[in-house]
């Protein structure tokens, strides 16, 4: 009898859990809105005969993107490389450091204020110094990306590791679990959804960080391309680079979301 | 020899406003396989007393003997159920139940068999592969009960385990708990703020009062087992209820009849 009732309860819950068609509607809605905006933009630019060096029409932007495709792809690869390496480096350092901070009150008291100070410094202001210290190659860009990603990841990880419900900690303690068991079986899995929140925030910053690095001084990358093409009044090409940056950012974000979906299927959906 | 023997137990905390006495001079002996409920309003120290019995906190003063020995560290002879099921969301029902056996390093095959038996016993057969988020609150709490019993402890500590559930599920789980206890006898210490639940389940009800937390009265419940829902409406039940209400509300300024 109870099993029957349980099954009924479960059925209801299942229905609630089923992904509705709202995601599809959201995607469709966003696409239609974007298309409407592009059309409006096109019409206004043509109607008022806005010069292309000031504000190019969407059709002109697409045209120049096709024309400059090989350059755009090349520069995109540079920016993507800087972004991904900086981001990966940030994960590799932030996550273990967050673990250390959570387990050591001493580190928590000494490292956190430094991190906060570092985070409060505008990265745009640090970028020229990095160029001074480590030159104009890809490395200073990777460092900027690392710096912008670092904080959200470490804060999210530390928060997640501390998010184990008190009764669960009591339960684990009542079984005299070792620190390692507690970390592997409880703390780290509990932190995973939080870590992914940090990663998703960080990846959107990462692209910005790479562009900031490129603005300060470089010979390649989409940031460099924007700088050069605007200075030469090749505005459609600058817009083309901007479009690619936006797409890169969105694709990376959803890439992380996809990894999250696979690695942390129990994470709450937004 | 009593299973748990407590004498002159005192627990004080330090707070911003100075020391707070959570428990004052508590003495209580719990026999092997006895079902004891601790009942009282919030702040009466019933949960503190339960935590002390699990060695999750240390007493400030007094004696606490578990099987005749001083309880200094948590013992694996205890299973705990909390108000929230606190299941691991990334584990299936079966793997949640098995968690304590992994920590204690118990035999995998045997544990698995026992887990399946327990899951059947609480009416969750067929749900082993489900995840907690797919279960109702009542079902989650059943899983949490299985997890507390998996390593076959002789003592079960329950901290308001059904308080977050709706009234019907709560009643149902109460009877199910008694059925399980009847099959596989254990010493159960069950904290609740529900007087009816306290009487219906218990061999003995320990009524506690707050500020400072102490035992106000211990009532032996001489209702036959198995208990039934009709017993709630008997004269005897009402007299137990009155005895408990009397001490719980006495001196607090509140009155209820």
Short mmCIF file of C-alpha atoms in Angstrom, two decimals:
data_model
loop_
_atom_site.label_atom_id
_atom_site.label_comp_id
_atom_site.label_asym_id
_atom_site.label_seq_id
_atom_site.Cartn_x
_atom_site.Cartn_y
_atom_site.Cartn_z
CA UNK A 1 0.00 0.00 0.00
CA UNK A 2 2.73 2.40 0.92
CA UNK A 3 4.66 1.44 -2.19
CA UNK A 4 1.63 2.31 -4.27
CA UNK A 5 1.26 5.68 -2.64
CA UNK A 6 4.97 6.30 -2.95
CA UNK A 7 4.76 5.55 -6.63
CA UNK A 8 1.93 8.05 -6.97
CA UNK A 9 3.95 10.68 -5.13
CA UNK A 10 6.93 9.92 -7.28
CA UNK A 11 4.92 10.25 -10.45
CA UNK A 12 3.87 13.73 -9.45
CA UNK A 13 7.41 14.68 -8.60
CA UNK A 14 8.58 13.29 -11.93
CA UNK A 15 6.17 15.49 -13.78
CA UNK A 16 7.43 18.50 -11.91
CA UNK A 17 11.00 17.56 -12.79
CA UNK A 18 10.41 17.06 -16.48
CA UNK A 19 12.13 19.74 -18.54
CA UNK A 20 9.33 21.82 -19.96
CA UNK A 21 9.40 23.45 -23.37
CA UNK A 22 10.24 26.74 -21.65
CA UNK A 23 13.93 26.43 -22.64
CA UNK A 24 12.97 26.16 -26.29
CA UNK A 25 10.66 29.12 -25.92
CA UNK A 26 13.42 31.15 -24.29
CA UNK A 27 15.87 30.38 -27.12
CA UNK A 28 13.25 31.17 -29.74
CA UNK A 29 12.31 34.38 -27.96
CA UNK A 30 15.92 35.54 -27.73
CA UNK A 31 16.58 34.75 -31.41
CA UNK A 32 13.50 36.60 -32.57
CA UNK A 33 14.34 39.63 -30.42
CA UNK A 34 17.90 39.73 -31.77
CA UNK A 35 16.67 39.44 -35.35
CA UNK A 36 14.13 42.21 -34.82
CA UNK A 37 16.83 44.45 -33.34
CA UNK A 38 19.17 43.73 -36.28
CA UNK A 39 16.44 44.59 -38.77
CA UNK A 40 15.61 47.81 -36.90
CA UNK A 41 19.31 48.69 -36.82
CA UNK A 42 19.65 48.03 -40.55
CA UNK A 43 16.61 50.13 -41.38
CA UNK A 44 17.65 53.06 -39.18
CA UNK A 45 21.23 53.12 -40.49
CA UNK A 46 19.98 53.13 -44.08
CA UNK A 47 17.19 55.58 -43.42
CA UNK A 48 19.42 58.18 -41.78
CA UNK A 49 22.44 57.37 -43.96
CA UNK A 50 24.79 56.91 -41.02
CA UNK A 51 28.37 56.66 -42.31
CA UNK A 52 29.87 53.19 -42.04
CA UNK A 53 32.94 54.33 -40.07
CA UNK A 54 30.59 55.62 -37.36
CA UNK A 55 28.01 52.84 -37.19
CA UNK A 56 28.02 50.12 -39.84
CA UNK A 57 24.81 48.28 -40.68
CA UNK A 58 24.51 44.60 -39.72
CA UNK A 59 24.70 43.57 -43.37
CA UNK A 60 27.95 45.49 -43.79
CA UNK A 61 29.37 43.88 -40.63
CA UNK A 62 28.56 40.40 -41.96
CA UNK A 63 30.03 41.33 -45.31
CA UNK A 64 33.33 42.43 -43.78
CA UNK A 65 33.40 39.38 -41.53
CA UNK A 66 33.23 37.19 -44.63
CA UNK A 67 35.89 39.25 -46.35
CA UNK A 68 38.29 39.13 -43.38
CA UNK A 69 37.40 35.61 -42.28
CA UNK A 70 40.91 34.17 -42.21
CA UNK A 71 42.24 37.11 -40.12
CA UNK A 72 39.24 36.90 -37.80
CA UNK A 73 39.69 33.18 -37.26
CA UNK A 74 43.43 33.60 -36.60
CA UNK A 75 42.93 36.37 -34.05
CA UNK A 76 40.04 34.49 -32.45
CA UNK A 77 42.30 31.50 -31.90
CA UNK A 78 44.83 33.70 -30.09
CA UNK A 79 42.21 35.19 -27.78
CA UNK A 80 40.61 31.80 -27.20
CA UNK A 81 44.00 30.33 -26.31
CA UNK A 82 44.78 33.09 -23.81
CA UNK A 83 41.31 32.78 -22.30
CA UNK A 84 41.39 29.01 -21.92
CA UNK A 85 44.94 28.76 -20.58
CA UNK A 86 44.35 31.58 -18.07
CA UNK A 87 41.07 30.02 -17.02
CA UNK A 88 42.58 26.55 -16.60
CA UNK A 89 45.50 28.00 -14.63
CA UNK A 90 43.02 29.80 -12.40
CA UNK A 91 41.11 26.59 -11.65
CA UNK A 92 44.33 24.70 -10.98
CA UNK A 93 45.43 27.25 -8.38
CA UNK A 94 42.15 28.55 -6.92
CA UNK A 95 40.53 25.25 -6.06
CA UNK A 96 43.44 23.80 -4.01
CA UNK A 97 43.95 27.19 -2.36
CA UNK A 98 40.27 27.32 -1.41
CA UNK A 99 40.65 23.88 0.18
CA UNK A 100 43.65 25.14 2.16
CA UNK A 101 41.77 28.24 3.24
CA UNK A 102 38.77 26.23 4.43
CA UNK A 103 40.92 23.82 6.43
CA UNK A 104 43.25 26.41 7.94
CA UNK A 105 41.89 29.34 9.96
CA UNK A 106 45.36 30.85 9.83
CA UNK A 107 45.37 30.88 6.02
CA UNK A 108 41.82 32.15 6.04
CA UNK A 109 42.85 35.15 8.13
CA UNK A 110 46.02 35.88 6.19
CA UNK A 111 45.14 35.05 2.58
CA UNK A 112 41.59 36.36 2.37
CA UNK A 113 42.43 40.02 3.03
CA UNK A 114 45.18 39.84 0.41
CA UNK A 115 42.79 38.27 -2.09
CA UNK A 116 40.22 40.93 -1.40
CA UNK A 117 42.79 43.68 -1.95
CA UNK A 118 43.89 42.01 -5.17
CA UNK A 119 40.31 41.71 -6.33
CA UNK A 120 39.62 45.36 -5.53
CA UNK A 121 42.47 46.47 -7.80
CA UNK A 122 41.16 47.23 -11.29
CA UNK A 123 42.72 44.71 -13.64
CA UNK A 124 42.83 47.30 -16.41
CA UNK A 125 45.30 49.19 -14.24
CA UNK A 126 47.44 46.12 -13.61
CA UNK A 127 47.68 45.15 -17.29
CA UNK A 128 50.24 47.85 -18.25
CA UNK A 129 52.44 46.79 -15.33
CA UNK A 130 52.27 43.20 -16.48
CA UNK A 131 53.35 44.31 -19.94
CA UNK A 132 56.24 46.14 -18.30
CA UNK A 133 57.29 43.07 -16.35
CA UNK A 134 56.66 40.23 -18.75
CA UNK A 135 56.48 41.89 -22.13
CA UNK A 136 53.96 41.84 -24.95
CA UNK A 137 53.58 38.13 -25.69
CA UNK A 138 50.65 35.91 -24.75
CA UNK A 139 51.88 35.39 -21.18
CA UNK A 140 50.78 38.79 -19.74
CA UNK A 141 47.30 38.22 -21.27
CA UNK A 142 47.13 34.80 -19.64
CA UNK A 143 48.08 36.41 -16.34
CA UNK A 144 45.31 39.01 -16.65
CA UNK A 145 42.80 36.24 -17.41
CA UNK A 146 44.12 34.30 -14.43
CA UNK A 147 43.71 37.34 -12.18
CA UNK A 148 40.12 38.06 -13.19
CA UNK A 149 39.07 34.40 -12.86
CA UNK A 150 40.86 33.72 -9.62
CA UNK A 151 38.56 35.47 -7.20
CA UNK A 152 35.14 34.14 -8.26
CA UNK A 153 36.49 30.59 -8.34
CA UNK A 154 38.20 30.67 -4.96
CA UNK A 155 35.24 32.34 -3.24
CA UNK A 156 32.74 29.92 -4.77
CA UNK A 157 34.87 26.90 -3.89
CA UNK A 158 35.45 28.03 -0.31
CA UNK A 159 31.74 28.76 0.11
CA UNK A 160 30.84 25.35 -1.31
CA UNK A 161 33.27 23.47 0.88
CA UNK A 162 31.76 25.13 3.95
CA UNK A 163 28.18 24.47 2.81
CA UNK A 164 27.81 21.00 4.33
CA UNK A 165 24.66 21.03 6.51
CA UNK A 166 25.47 20.87 10.22
CA UNK A 167 23.43 17.68 10.85
CA UNK A 168 25.35 15.93 8.08
CA UNK A 169 28.64 16.91 9.72
CA UNK A 170 27.28 15.54 13.01
CA UNK A 171 26.36 12.28 11.30
CA UNK A 172 29.81 11.95 9.78
CA UNK A 173 31.41 12.74 13.10
CA UNK A 174 29.28 10.16 14.87
CA UNK A 175 30.83 7.59 12.53
CA UNK A 176 34.33 8.88 13.36
CA UNK A 177 35.07 9.53 9.69
CA UNK A 178 38.60 10.65 8.82
CA UNK A 179 39.26 14.10 7.35
CA UNK A 180 40.02 12.51 4.00
CA UNK A 181 36.77 10.51 4.00
CA UNK A 182 34.83 13.63 4.94
CA UNK A 183 36.48 15.59 2.15
CA UNK A 184 36.10 13.00 -0.58
CA UNK A 185 32.65 11.69 0.29
CA UNK A 186 30.96 14.81 1.61
CA UNK A 187 32.70 18.16 1.33
CA UNK A 188 33.95 18.13 -2.23
CA UNK A 189 30.75 16.79 -3.83
CA UNK A 190 28.78 19.33 -1.78
CA UNK A 191 31.04 22.09 -3.12
CA UNK A 192 30.74 21.03 -6.77
CA UNK A 193 27.57 22.96 -7.68
CA UNK A 194 29.04 26.04 -5.98
CA UNK A 195 32.31 25.63 -7.86
CA UNK A 196 30.43 25.58 -11.15
CA UNK A 197 28.66 28.81 -10.26
CA UNK A 198 32.12 30.33 -9.77
CA UNK A 199 33.38 28.84 -13.05
CA UNK A 200 30.45 30.24 -15.00
CA UNK A 201 31.03 33.72 -13.61
CA UNK A 202 34.79 33.40 -14.18
CA UNK A 203 34.54 32.28 -17.82
CA UNK A 204 32.61 35.41 -18.80
CA UNK A 205 35.25 37.54 -17.07
CA UNK A 206 38.01 35.51 -18.72
CA UNK A 207 37.25 36.75 -22.24
CA UNK A 208 37.14 40.34 -20.97
CA UNK A 209 40.48 39.77 -19.24
CA UNK A 210 42.10 38.56 -22.48
CA UNK A 211 40.82 41.59 -24.38
CA UNK A 212 42.09 43.97 -21.68
CA UNK A 213 45.49 42.31 -21.93
CA UNK A 214 45.45 42.71 -25.71
CA UNK A 215 44.41 46.37 -25.50
CA UNK A 216 47.48 47.21 -23.48
CA UNK A 217 49.89 45.96 -26.03
CA UNK A 218 49.92 43.08 -28.46
CA UNK A 219 50.28 42.05 -32.06
CA UNK A 220 47.41 39.61 -32.21
CA UNK A 221 44.06 38.68 -30.76
CA UNK A 222 40.55 40.07 -31.25
CA UNK A 223 41.26 42.92 -28.81
CA UNK A 224 44.24 43.93 -30.93
CA UNK A 225 42.12 43.69 -34.07
CA UNK A 226 39.46 45.99 -32.61
CA UNK A 227 42.11 48.51 -31.61
CA UNK A 228 43.79 48.51 -35.02
CA UNK A 229 40.64 48.52 -37.14
CA UNK A 230 39.01 51.40 -35.22
CA UNK A 231 42.19 53.45 -35.52
CA UNK A 232 42.05 52.86 -39.28
CA UNK A 233 38.30 53.66 -39.40
CA UNK A 234 37.58 50.10 -40.44
CA UNK A 235 34.63 50.04 -38.05
CA UNK A 236 32.75 47.13 -39.70
CA UNK A 237 35.74 44.88 -38.99
CA UNK A 238 35.89 46.07 -35.36
CA UNK A 239 32.22 45.17 -35.04
CA UNK A 240 32.95 41.79 -36.60
CA UNK A 241 35.58 41.15 -33.93
CA UNK A 242 33.11 42.26 -31.27
CA UNK A 243 30.51 39.81 -32.59
CA UNK A 244 33.05 36.99 -32.42
CA UNK A 245 34.03 37.94 -28.85
CA UNK A 246 30.40 37.84 -27.82
CA UNK A 247 29.86 34.49 -29.48
CA UNK A 248 33.04 33.13 -27.88
CA UNK A 249 31.88 34.26 -24.47
CA UNK A 250 28.44 32.72 -24.86
CA UNK A 251 29.76 29.45 -26.28
CA UNK A 252 32.30 29.13 -23.44
CA UNK A 253 29.59 29.85 -20.86
CA UNK A 254 27.31 27.18 -22.24
CA UNK A 255 30.28 24.86 -22.59
CA UNK A 256 30.82 25.13 -18.84
CA UNK A 257 27.09 24.70 -18.27
CA UNK A 258 27.22 21.52 -20.37
CA UNK A 259 30.16 20.14 -18.37
CA UNK A 260 28.24 21.00 -15.22
CA UNK A 261 25.23 19.11 -16.49
CA UNK A 262 27.38 16.01 -16.99
CA UNK A 263 29.57 16.27 -13.88
CA UNK A 264 27.03 17.64 -11.39
CA UNK A 265 23.64 16.41 -12.56
CA UNK A 266 22.21 17.10 -9.11
CA UNK A 267 22.95 20.85 -9.26
CA UNK A 268 19.88 23.08 -9.11
CA UNK A 269 18.90 24.33 -12.56
CA UNK A 270 18.36 27.99 -13.23
CA UNK B 1 23.19 -2.52 33.86
CA UNK B 2 21.54 0.34 32.03
CA UNK B 3 22.42 1.04 28.41
CA UNK B 4 22.91 4.73 29.02
CA UNK B 5 23.40 6.11 32.49
CA UNK B 6 23.44 9.85 33.10
CA UNK B 7 24.06 11.46 36.44
CA UNK B 8 24.33 15.10 37.44
CA UNK B 9 24.94 16.14 33.86
CA UNK B 10 25.53 19.84 33.27
CA UNK B 11 26.10 21.55 29.94
CA UNK B 12 26.91 25.23 29.72
CA UNK B 13 27.70 27.27 26.66
CA UNK B 14 29.43 30.60 26.52
CA UNK B 15 27.55 33.22 24.57
CA UNK B 16 27.94 36.94 23.98
CA UNK B 17 25.84 37.55 27.05
CA UNK B 18 27.82 35.25 29.29
CA UNK B 19 27.44 31.58 30.13
CA UNK B 20 24.17 29.86 29.27
CA UNK B 21 23.10 26.73 31.08
CA UNK B 22 21.63 24.42 28.44
CA UNK B 23 21.23 21.49 30.82
CA UNK B 24 21.20 21.62 34.58
CA UNK B 25 21.72 18.58 36.74
CA UNK B 26 20.19 15.94 34.49
CA UNK B 27 20.04 12.36 35.73
CA UNK B 28 18.50 9.56 33.70
CA UNK B 29 18.97 5.84 33.22
CA UNK B 30 17.92 4.22 29.99
CA UNK B 31 17.54 0.46 29.85
CA UNK B 32 18.61 -1.75 26.97
CA UNK B 33 15.98 -1.80 24.21
CA UNK B 34 13.91 0.85 25.87
CA UNK B 35 12.01 3.41 23.79
CA UNK B 36 12.41 6.77 25.49
CA UNK B 37 11.02 10.04 24.20
CA UNK B 38 12.31 13.43 25.30
CA UNK B 39 9.58 16.05 25.08
CA UNK B 40 9.51 19.73 25.88
CA UNK B 41 9.34 23.23 24.43
CA UNK B 42 12.22 24.76 22.47
CA UNK B 43 15.22 25.58 24.59
CA UNK B 44 14.59 22.82 27.11
CA UNK B 45 17.85 21.14 26.13
CA UNK B 46 16.34 17.97 24.67
CA UNK B 47 18.45 18.14 21.53
CA UNK B 48 21.52 19.01 23.59
CA UNK B 49 20.92 15.93 25.71
CA UNK B 50 20.64 13.81 22.56
CA UNK B 51 23.91 15.21 21.19
CA UNK B 52 25.60 14.46 24.48
CA UNK B 53 24.46 10.82 24.21
CA UNK B 54 26.03 10.65 20.75
CA UNK B 55 29.25 12.22 22.10
CA UNK B 56 28.88 14.95 19.49
CA UNK B 57 29.37 17.44 22.29
CA UNK B 58 31.09 17.10 25.65
CA UNK B 59 29.33 17.59 28.99
CA UNK B 60 30.57 20.46 31.14
CA UNK B 61 30.22 18.32 34.23
CA UNK B 62 28.62 15.07 35.32
CA UNK B 63 28.68 11.43 34.32
CA UNK B 64 27.56 9.85 31.09
CA UNK B 65 28.03 6.09 30.86
CA UNK B 66 27.41 4.12 27.67
CA UNK B 67 27.34 0.37 28.34
CA UNK B 68 28.90 1.17 31.70
CA UNK B 69 31.87 3.05 30.26
CA UNK B 70 32.48 6.76 30.06
CA UNK B 71 31.54 8.12 26.66
CA UNK B 72 34.46 10.20 25.44
CA UNK B 73 34.28 9.76 21.66
CA UNK B 74 31.46 9.02 19.23
CA UNK B 75 30.74 5.30 19.11
CA UNK B 76 29.78 3.29 16.06
CA UNK B 77 27.13 1.65 18.20
CA UNK B 78 24.88 4.65 17.58
CA UNK B 79 22.70 5.55 14.62
CA UNK B 80 21.36 9.07 14.20
CA UNK B 81 18.31 10.52 12.44
CA UNK B 82 17.80 14.27 12.24
CA UNK B 83 14.86 16.50 11.48
CA UNK B 84 16.12 16.94 7.94
CA UNK B 85 16.96 13.78 6.05
CA UNK B 86 20.29 15.35 4.91
CA UNK B 87 20.79 12.77 2.18
CA UNK B 88 23.63 13.12 -0.29
CA UNK B 89 21.98 14.40 -3.45
CA UNK B 90 24.56 12.82 -5.73
CA UNK B 91 23.96 9.33 -4.40
CA UNK B 92 21.11 6.97 -5.07
CA UNK B 93 18.89 5.75 -2.27
CA UNK B 94 20.97 2.57 -1.99
CA UNK B 95 24.30 4.42 -1.91
CA UNK B 96 22.98 6.86 0.66
CA UNK B 97 22.03 3.97 2.91
CA UNK B 98 25.48 2.45 2.40
CA UNK B 99 27.41 5.61 3.37
CA UNK B 100 28.08 4.62 7.01
CA UNK B 101 29.32 1.18 5.95
CA UNK B 102 31.86 2.80 3.60
CA UNK B 103 33.12 5.05 6.37
CA UNK B 104 33.31 2.18 8.83
CA UNK B 105 34.89 -0.10 6.24
CA UNK B 106 32.31 -2.87 6.57
CA UNK B 107 31.98 -5.81 4.20
CA UNK B 108 30.53 -4.56 0.90
CA UNK B 109 28.48 -7.57 -0.11
CA UNK B 110 26.94 -8.11 3.31
CA UNK B 111 26.20 -4.39 3.68
CA UNK B 112 24.48 -4.32 0.34
CA UNK B 113 22.25 -7.20 1.29
CA UNK B 114 21.39 -5.57 4.58
CA UNK B 115 20.70 -2.25 2.86
CA UNK B 116 18.27 -3.91 0.46
CA UNK B 117 16.51 -5.59 3.40
CA UNK B 118 16.17 -2.27 5.21
CA UNK B 119 14.92 -0.49 2.10
CA UNK B 120 12.28 -3.20 1.72
CA UNK B 121 11.43 -2.95 5.40
CA UNK B 122 10.57 0.77 5.16
CA UNK B 123 8.48 0.21 2.02
CA UNK B 124 10.90 1.67 -0.51
CA UNK B 125 11.46 -1.49 -2.54
CA UNK B 126 12.03 -0.55 -6.17
CA UNK B 127 13.39 2.89 -5.28
CA UNK B 128 17.02 1.85 -4.70
CA UNK B 129 18.26 3.56 -7.86
CA UNK B 130 16.31 6.77 -7.36
CA UNK B 131 17.95 10.01 -6.29
CA UNK B 132 16.83 11.94 -3.20
CA UNK B 133 15.40 14.81 -5.25
CA UNK B 134 12.97 12.34 -6.78
CA UNK B 135 11.54 11.41 -3.39
CA UNK B 136 8.95 13.04 -1.15
CA UNK B 137 9.94 14.29 2.31
CA UNK B 138 8.50 11.22 3.99
CA UNK B 139 10.37 8.87 1.66
CA UNK B 140 13.62 10.76 2.24
CA UNK B 141 13.19 10.39 5.97
CA UNK B 142 12.68 6.63 5.52
CA UNK B 143 15.99 6.50 3.65
CA UNK B 144 17.63 8.42 6.46
CA UNK B 145 16.23 5.85 8.92
CA UNK B 146 17.75 3.03 6.86
CA UNK B 147 21.08 4.87 6.88
CA UNK B 148 20.94 5.11 10.67
CA UNK B 149 20.26 1.37 10.99
CA UNK B 150 22.63 0.01 8.33
CA UNK B 151 25.58 -0.64 10.63
CA UNK B 152 23.26 -2.29 13.13
CA UNK B 153 23.83 0.02 16.09
CA UNK B 154 22.25 -0.87 19.42
CA UNK B 155 21.20 2.73 20.06
CA UNK B 156 19.13 4.93 17.78
CA UNK B 157 19.18 8.67 18.45
CA UNK B 158 16.37 10.57 16.76
CA UNK B 159 16.21 14.37 16.84
CA UNK B 160 12.65 15.43 15.94
CA UNK B 161 12.82 13.10 12.95
CA UNK B 162 9.25 13.60 11.78
CA UNK B 163 8.80 17.26 12.72
CA UNK B 164 9.22 18.54 9.17
CA UNK B 165 6.61 16.17 7.75
CA UNK B 166 2.88 16.63 7.36
CA UNK B 167 0.65 15.22 10.11
CA UNK B 168 -0.44 12.11 8.22
CA UNK B 169 3.03 11.10 7.05
CA UNK B 170 4.27 11.76 10.54
CA UNK B 171 1.75 9.38 12.08
CA UNK B 172 2.43 6.74 9.47
CA UNK B 173 6.17 6.92 10.02
CA UNK B 174 5.69 6.73 13.79
CA UNK B 175 3.88 3.42 13.48
CA UNK B 176 6.41 2.18 10.97
CA UNK B 177 9.23 3.03 13.35
CA UNK B 178 7.52 1.02 16.11
CA UNK B 179 7.04 -1.91 13.75
CA UNK B 180 10.74 -1.87 12.86
CA UNK B 181 11.75 -1.49 16.50
CA UNK B 182 9.52 -4.43 17.39
CA UNK B 183 11.27 -6.67 14.85
CA UNK B 184 14.76 -5.50 15.59
CA UNK B 185 14.93 -4.23 19.16
CA UNK B 186 17.13 -1.23 19.87
CA UNK B 187 17.45 1.40 22.50
CA UNK B 188 15.70 4.41 21.00
CA UNK B 189 15.97 7.97 22.27
CA UNK B 190 13.50 10.10 20.39
CA UNK B 191 13.27 13.88 20.73
CA UNK B 192 9.99 15.61 19.91
CA UNK B 193 7.95 18.63 20.86
CA UNK B 194 4.74 16.79 20.14
CA UNK B 195 3.25 15.35 23.33
CA UNK B 196 0.89 12.92 21.58
CA UNK B 197 3.74 11.53 19.51
CA UNK B 198 5.89 11.27 22.63
CA UNK B 199 3.29 9.18 24.49
CA UNK B 200 2.27 7.02 21.56
CA UNK B 201 5.81 5.87 20.84
CA UNK B 202 7.39 5.60 24.25
CA UNK B 203 7.95 3.19 27.08
CA UNK B 204 8.89 6.26 29.05
CA UNK B 205 8.38 9.94 28.38
CA UNK B 206 10.95 12.34 29.77
CA UNK B 207 9.32 15.77 30.07
CA UNK B 208 11.79 18.64 30.09
CA UNK B 209 11.49 22.35 30.83
CA UNK B 210 13.64 25.27 29.71
CA UNK B 211 15.76 27.99 31.34
CA UNK B 212 17.72 26.10 32.47
CA UNK B 213 17.01 22.82 30.63
CA UNK B 214 16.20 20.06 33.06
CA UNK B 215 14.03 17.00 33.52
CA UNK B 216 10.72 17.96 35.08
CA UNK B 217 9.01 14.58 35.15
CA UNK B 218 9.44 11.06 33.88
CA UNK B 219 6.21 9.25 32.98
CA UNK B 220 6.03 5.48 32.48
CA UNK B 221 3.67 4.69 29.64
CA UNK B 222 1.82 1.49 30.40
CA UNK B 223 -0.07 1.09 27.16
CA UNK B 224 0.07 -2.33 25.57
CA UNK B 225 2.03 -2.94 22.37
CA UNK B 226 1.53 -2.85 19.49
CA UNK B 227 0.21 0.65 19.92
CA UNK B 228 -2.80 1.73 17.91
CA UNK B 229 -4.19 5.09 16.93
CA UNK B 230 -7.33 4.50 19.05
CA UNK B 231 -5.23 4.58 22.21
CA UNK B 232 -4.98 8.33 21.79
CA UNK B 233 -8.60 8.65 22.86
CA UNK B 234 -8.42 6.54 26.02
CA UNK B 235 -8.64 7.95 29.53
CA UNK B 236 -5.21 6.59 30.32
CA UNK B 237 -3.64 8.40 27.38
CA UNK B 238 -5.31 11.64 28.42
CA UNK B 239 -4.03 11.29 31.95
CA UNK B 240 -0.45 10.82 30.66
CA UNK B 241 -0.91 13.82 28.45
CA UNK B 242 -2.19 15.90 31.40
CA UNK B 243 0.71 14.85 33.58
CA UNK B 244 3.17 15.97 30.92
CA UNK B 245 1.38 19.20 30.05
CA UNK B 246 1.17 20.09 33.70
CA UNK B 247 4.94 20.11 34.18
CA UNK B 248 5.82 21.52 30.79
CA UNK B 249 3.55 24.53 31.07
CA UNK B 250 3.92 24.98 34.80
CA UNK B 251 5.82 28.11 35.69
CA UNK B 252 6.19 29.30 32.15
CA UNK B 253 3.06 31.45 32.37
CA UNK B 254 1.46 29.60 29.49
CA UNK B 255 -1.61 27.53 30.03
CA UNK B 256 -3.45 25.13 27.83
CA UNK B 257 -6.08 22.56 28.59
#
